Amino acid sequence: NKGMRAMFLMMNEARLLVGLQGFCCAGSAYLHALNYARERVQGKIIGDTSNEKKTILHHPDVRRLLMECKARTEAMRTLAYYAAAQIDKAKAGVPGAQARIDLLTPVVKGWSTESSIDVASLGVQVHGGMGYIEETGAAQHLRDARITTIYEGTTAIQANDLIGRKIAREQGATIKAVITDMRAAAARL
């Protein structure tokens, strides 16, 4: 039925967009925390003998938190770009592209939104106790990220869709092809 197919495509587009919303929440939380770390002066830096007052960006644990935020946000961005490329390829009639976007839709939606919560939580951690103060804005990023796991199908629904309909339905053919491509790319790099 043509109408059902159109509704299916619209729902998948909405799920992808919510995944992008998760990425945006994570990116905003990361940049907010990074800017705070560049400005906030507090405590002595481990191993620093200069006795100069420096921003918390110089603290090893703050750097670790920020690097994790950045890495996870960049991974979300990369996944979203890959999915967008598959949409373009599917529209151009490239064999296997539609199967890949069908497979990736619950991953983009579920993983990106769940990861956005983690990144936003780390952003609050960078702020320390100030992270819970409404004036900083850090807690708002966490609230914004949290709702994305519910929009357009909860994470559990996305997981059921991925395993039950996308992988089991075709005995894992598409995921095996994606993994093969990933291994080939890793070998080239």
CSV table of C-alpha atoms in Angstrom, one decimal:
chain,number,residue,atom,x,y,z
A,1,ASN,CA,0.0,0.0,0.0
A,2,LYS,CA,1.4,3.4,-1.1
A,3,GLY,CA,0.0,5.3,1.8
A,4,MET,CA,1.5,2.9,4.4
A,5,ARG,CA,4.9,3.1,2.7
A,6,ALA,CA,4.7,7.0,2.8
A,7,MET,CA,3.8,6.8,6.6
A,8,PHE,CA,6.7,4.4,7.2
A,9,LEU,CA,9.2,6.7,5.5
A,10,MET,CA,7.8,9.7,7.4
A,11,MET,CA,8.2,7.9,10.7
A,12,ASN,CA,11.8,6.8,9.9
A,13,GLU,CA,12.6,10.4,8.9
A,14,ALA,CA,11.2,11.6,12.2
A,15,ARG,CA,13.4,9.0,14.1
A,16,LEU,CA,16.5,10.2,12.2
A,17,LEU,CA,15.7,13.8,13.0
A,18,VAL,CA,15.3,13.0,16.7
A,19,GLY,CA,18.7,11.2,16.5
A,20,LEU,CA,20.1,14.4,15.1
A,21,GLN,CA,18.4,16.3,17.9
A,22,GLY,CA,20.3,14.1,20.4
A,23,PHE,CA,23.5,14.9,18.5
A,24,CYS,CA,22.7,18.6,18.8
A,25,CYS,CA,22.0,18.4,22.5
A,26,ALA,CA,25.4,16.6,23.0
A,27,GLY,CA,27.2,19.1,20.9
A,28,SER,CA,25.7,22.1,22.7
A,29,ALA,CA,26.5,20.5,26.1
A,30,TYR,CA,30.1,19.8,25.1
A,31,LEU,CA,30.7,23.4,23.8
A,32,HIS,CA,29.0,24.8,26.9
A,33,ALA,CA,31.3,22.7,29.2
A,34,LEU,CA,34.4,23.6,27.1
A,35,ASN,CA,33.7,27.3,27.3
A,36,TYR,CA,33.2,27.0,31.1
A,37,ALA,CA,36.4,25.1,31.4
A,38,ARG,CA,38.3,27.8,29.5
A,39,GLU,CA,37.0,30.5,31.9
A,40,ARG,CA,36.8,28.9,35.3
A,41,VAL,CA,39.8,29.2,37.5
A,42,GLN,CA,39.9,26.8,40.4
A,43,GLY,CA,42.4,24.7,42.4
A,44,LYS,CA,46.0,23.8,41.8
A,45,ILE,CA,46.8,21.7,38.7
A,46,ILE,CA,48.4,18.3,39.4
A,47,GLY,CA,52.0,18.4,38.5
A,48,ASP,CA,52.1,22.2,37.9
A,49,THR,CA,54.9,23.8,40.0
A,50,SER,CA,54.4,27.3,38.6
A,51,ASN,CA,51.8,28.3,41.2
A,52,GLU,CA,50.0,30.3,38.5
A,53,LYS,CA,46.2,30.3,38.6
A,54,LYS,CA,45.0,28.4,35.6
A,55,THR,CA,41.6,27.5,34.3
A,56,ILE,CA,40.1,24.1,35.0
A,57,LEU,CA,40.8,23.2,31.3
A,58,HIS,CA,44.3,22.4,32.5
A,59,HIS,CA,43.1,19.8,35.0
A,60,PRO,CA,43.7,16.3,33.6
A,61,ASP,CA,40.3,14.9,34.7
A,62,VAL,CA,38.5,17.9,33.1
A,63,ARG,CA,40.4,17.3,29.9
A,64,ARG,CA,39.4,13.6,30.0
A,65,LEU,CA,35.8,14.5,30.4
A,66,LEU,CA,35.9,17.0,27.6
A,67,MET,CA,37.7,14.6,25.3
A,68,GLU,CA,35.1,12.0,25.9
A,69,CYS,CA,32.3,14.5,25.2
A,70,LYS,CA,34.0,15.5,22.0
A,71,ALA,CA,34.7,11.9,20.8
A,72,ARG,CA,31.2,10.8,21.4
A,73,THR,CA,29.7,13.8,19.8
A,74,GLU,CA,31.9,13.4,16.7
A,75,ALA,CA,30.9,9.7,16.6
A,76,MET,CA,27.2,10.7,16.5
A,77,ARG,CA,27.9,13.2,13.8
A,78,THR,CA,29.8,10.6,11.7
A,79,LEU,CA,26.9,8.1,12.1
A,80,ALA,CA,24.4,10.7,11.0
A,81,TYR,CA,26.5,11.7,8.0
A,82,TYR,CA,26.8,8.0,7.0
A,83,ALA,CA,23.0,7.5,7.4
A,84,ALA,CA,22.4,10.7,5.3
A,85,ALA,CA,24.7,9.3,2.6
A,86,GLN,CA,22.7,6.1,2.5
A,87,ILE,CA,19.5,8.1,2.1
A,88,ASP,CA,21.0,9.8,-0.9
A,89,LYS,CA,22.2,6.5,-2.3
A,90,ALA,CA,18.8,4.9,-1.8
A,91,LYS,CA,17.1,7.7,-3.7
A,92,ALA,CA,19.7,7.2,-6.5
A,93,GLY,CA,18.8,3.5,-6.7
A,94,VAL,CA,22.1,2.2,-5.3
A,95,PRO,CA,21.6,-1.5,-4.4
A,96,GLY,CA,21.6,-2.2,-0.6
A,97,ALA,CA,21.4,1.5,0.4
A,98,GLN,CA,17.7,1.3,1.5
A,99,ALA,CA,18.5,-1.8,3.6
A,100,ARG,CA,21.3,0.1,5.2
A,101,ILE,CA,19.2,3.1,6.1
A,102,ASP,CA,16.5,0.9,7.4
A,103,LEU,CA,19.1,-0.8,9.6
A,104,LEU,CA,20.7,2.5,10.7
A,105,THR,CA,17.5,4.4,11.6
A,106,PRO,CA,17.0,2.8,15.0
A,107,VAL,CA,20.7,3.0,15.7
A,108,VAL,CA,20.9,6.7,14.9
A,109,LYS,CA,17.8,7.4,16.9
A,110,GLY,CA,18.5,5.1,19.9
A,111,TRP,CA,22.3,5.4,20.3
A,112,SER,CA,22.6,9.1,19.5
A,113,THR,CA,19.9,10.0,22.0
A,114,GLU,CA,21.2,7.8,24.7
A,115,SER,CA,24.7,9.0,24.1
A,116,SER,CA,23.5,12.6,24.3
A,117,ILE,CA,22.3,12.0,27.9
A,118,ASP,CA,25.8,10.8,28.8
A,119,VAL,CA,27.5,13.7,27.1
A,120,ALA,CA,25.2,16.2,28.8
A,121,SER,CA,25.8,14.6,32.1
A,122,LEU,CA,29.5,14.8,31.7
A,123,GLY,CA,29.0,18.5,30.8
A,124,VAL,CA,27.3,19.0,34.1
A,125,GLN,CA,30.2,17.2,35.8
A,126,VAL,CA,32.7,19.6,34.2
A,127,HIS,CA,30.7,22.5,35.8
A,128,GLY,CA,31.0,20.8,39.2
A,129,GLY,CA,28.4,22.0,41.7
A,130,MET,CA,27.7,24.9,39.4
A,131,GLY,CA,26.3,22.4,36.9
A,132,TYR,CA,23.1,22.1,38.9
A,133,ILE,CA,22.6,25.8,39.1
A,134,GLU,CA,20.0,26.9,36.5
A,135,GLU,CA,21.9,30.1,35.6
A,136,THR,CA,24.8,28.1,34.1
A,137,GLY,CA,22.5,26.3,31.6
A,138,ALA,CA,24.3,23.0,31.9
A,139,ALA,CA,21.4,21.2,33.5
A,140,GLN,CA,19.1,22.4,30.7
A,141,HIS,CA,21.2,20.5,28.2
A,142,LEU,CA,20.7,17.3,30.2
A,143,ARG,CA,16.9,17.8,30.4
A,144,ASP,CA,16.8,18.5,26.6
A,145,ALA,CA,18.8,15.4,25.9
A,146,ARG,CA,16.8,13.2,28.3
A,147,ILE,CA,13.5,13.7,26.4
A,148,THR,CA,15.0,12.7,23.1
A,149,THR,CA,15.1,9.0,24.1
A,150,ILE,CA,11.3,9.1,24.4
A,151,TYR,CA,10.4,11.0,21.2
A,152,GLU,CA,9.4,8.9,18.2
A,153,GLY,CA,9.8,5.5,20.0
A,154,THR,CA,11.6,4.8,23.2
A,155,THR,CA,15.1,3.3,23.1
A,156,ALA,CA,13.7,-0.1,23.9
A,157,ILE,CA,11.3,0.1,20.9
A,158,GLN,CA,14.3,1.1,18.7
A,159,ALA,CA,16.3,-1.9,20.0
A,160,ASN,CA,13.4,-4.2,19.4
A,161,ASP,CA,13.0,-2.8,15.8
A,162,LEU,CA,16.7,-3.2,15.2
A,163,ILE,CA,17.0,-6.8,16.4
A,164,GLY,CA,13.6,-8.1,15.6
A,165,ARG,CA,12.8,-6.5,12.3
A,166,LYS,CA,16.0,-5.3,10.8
A,167,ILE,CA,18.5,-8.0,11.7
A,168,ALA,CA,16.5,-11.1,12.3
A,169,ARG,CA,14.2,-10.5,9.2
A,170,GLU,CA,17.1,-10.9,6.8
A,171,GLN,CA,19.3,-13.1,9.0
A,172,GLY,CA,21.8,-10.3,9.5
A,173,ALA,CA,22.8,-9.8,5.9
A,174,THR,CA,22.8,-6.0,6.0
A,175,ILE,CA,24.7,-5.7,9.3
A,176,LYS,CA,27.2,-8.2,8.1
A,177,ALA,CA,27.8,-6.1,5.0
A,178,VAL,CA,28.2,-2.9,7.1
A,179,ILE,CA,30.7,-4.7,9.4
A,180,THR,CA,32.6,-6.0,6.3
A,181,ASP,CA,32.8,-2.4,5.0
A,182,MET,CA,33.9,-1.1,8.4
A,183,ARG,CA,36.7,-3.7,8.6
A,184,ALA,CA,37.8,-2.8,5.1
A,185,ALA,CA,37.9,0.9,5.9
A,186,ALA,CA,39.9,0.2,9.1
A,187,ALA,CA,42.4,-1.9,7.2
A,188,ARG,CA,42.8,0.9,4.6
A,189,LEU,CA,43.4,3.4,7.4
